[in-house]
């Protein structure tokens, strides 16, 4: 009986009790009882191991990397990702030729045969990787996420998996991602690959989903081959041939939300090839095992003004919010709805105050140039962020909930109060747990404040001209 009374029966778990040292008191127990107890232990152990195996197997078939434990490199990469705060999103593909976004295949009801004409016109002779990476840097962006292939399935890189790629189907005949990766490594910018799981071109993307389903493909196809050979094959290329990459930004799963996407297999492949590579899925759902970042399309985390995002916000994963500089992702020749530098700056500040990164998109032109309207605005943001970056880079969301008035960020013992829309001289904030030792404007100038049990009142200087963000730096005392 004594054998069953050990501390491990409850508490820290059966396995420890079963596999742990034999209790010292064993000799007092008659041999027969001892043997029966051992046999029971063995049976129980076998049952537990079998149970664990079954759980693992079902996790595999469910497509969930249920046992995912991020590697140390991965956890470090997550921190660096959060510190980076500001990234450049690039949508560029053969669709850019038509100057009407990246959904023309679907929106114009083109057949595969018709769409296959497009690559013949794609010859970006002005593409200059150095200019692109330099622009990102000048804007204060710390990483780039580029479409390695969009929903048209067209690989913008040298792929051996299929000839539906830029090297084999365009007069250009080169791999721009290779040039971009080399330039990013030279300039110290992390490169992420956007990869569309949705494919409007491959017949094995079958059964088809909600989009571009009637475009001349046969009514049969091998879904498993599409995932395991085609997609994973291309991901293997992206994670092998371009040096260290930041990660993979997935999109398009929402086209077939109920399908088995073999996520466990794909995610394991990525983490095995590059443990530090982050998996960033834009599936608009609650994060699944194996994923490293939660990203929100055209929305701050949890807002869902777009209508297709989830309201759930992870308190574990780094967060990211993607948005467009005008209204389009891929080059749109008629879209002049540019956000002003001030709007973009506010967007970045609001992202940071919501503990999130901002991934800001541009759609380069089919000749490889980036239009002036993007360039001038990005330069303006870059000049601004050079002055205000201390209150953004390396911060996390601050202690005060974001509001219309503004947001807070925090780095160590400094809280940055970003006053965005507040016309009164005094700004009242809720109580801080710690005493405020001092307050000053970022860039200089003392700030008067009073702190008591009701909260903190800060005297904010008037905004100068178009000043977007008045940043009060609070030093937290002991
Ligand atoms: O790459 C850019 C867009 O092309 C792509 N994601 C960004 C980053 C994108 N595609 N669609 N959307 C964004 C919006 C999603 C719309 C949806 Fe639906 C509403 C998905 C599910 C419901 C449209 C309608 C597609 C299926 C039904």
Coordinates of C-alpha atoms and ligand atoms in Angstrom, one line a residue, residues 89 91 95 102-103 106 147 150-151 194 198 200 210-211 249 251-252 254-255 282 284 297-298 306-308 322 324 329-330 361, ligand 1:
X89 CA 5.4 45.0 -47.6
X91 CA 3.3 43.2 -53.7
X95 CA -0.4 41.1 -62.4
X102 CA -3.3 41.6 -57.7
X103 CA -6.8 40.0 -58.0
X106 CA -10.4 36.4 -60.2
X147 CA 5.3 38.3 -52.5
X150 CA 0.6 35.5 -54.9
X151 CA -2.8 33.8 -55.5
X194 CA 4.9 36.2 -48.5
X198 CA -4.3 29.7 -52.3
X200 CA -5.6 30.0 -58.9
X210 CA -14.3 30.4 -52.9
X211 CA -12.3 32.4 -55.5
X249 CA 4.0 35.1 -44.4
X251 CA -2.0 34.1 -47.1
X252 CA -5.1 32.5 -48.7
X254 CA -9.3 31.6 -45.9
X255 CA -10.2 30.4 -49.4
X282 CA -2.8 35.7 -42.5
X284 CA -7.7 35.7 -40.0
X297 CA -4.8 42.6 -42.3
X298 CA -5.8 46.3 -42.6
X306 CA -12.2 45.1 -42.1
X307 CA -14.8 42.5 -41.2
X308 CA -12.8 39.4 -41.9
X322 CA -0.5 45.2 -42.4
X324 CA -1.6 49.9 -47.8
X329 CA -1.6 46.0 -52.6
X330 CA -0.5 45.3 -56.1
X361 CA 2.7 48.0 -48.4
Ligands
LIG1 O1 -2.2 40.0 -50.5 C1 -3.2 41.0 -50.2 C2 -4.5 40.6 -50.7 O2 -4.4 40.3 -52.1 C3 -4.9 39.5 -49.9 N1 -4.2 39.7 -48.6 C4 -3.5 40.9 -48.7 C5 -2.3 40.9 -47.8 C6 -6.3 39.5 -49.7 N2 -7.1 38.8 -50.4 N3 -8.3 39.0 -50.0 N4 -8.3 39.8 -49.1 C7 -7.1 40.1 -48.8 C8 -9.5 40.1 -48.4 C9 -10.2 38.9 -47.9 C10 -11.5 38.8 -48.2 C11 -12.2 37.7 -47.7 FE1 -13.3 36.4 -48.7 C12 -13.5 37.8 -47.2 C13 -11.7 36.4 -47.4 C14 -12.8 35.6 -46.9 C15 -13.9 36.5 -46.8 C16 -13.3 37.1 -50.7 C17 -14.6 36.8 -50.2 C18 -12.6 35.9 -50.6 C19 -13.5 34.9 -50.1 C20 -14.7 35.5 -49.9

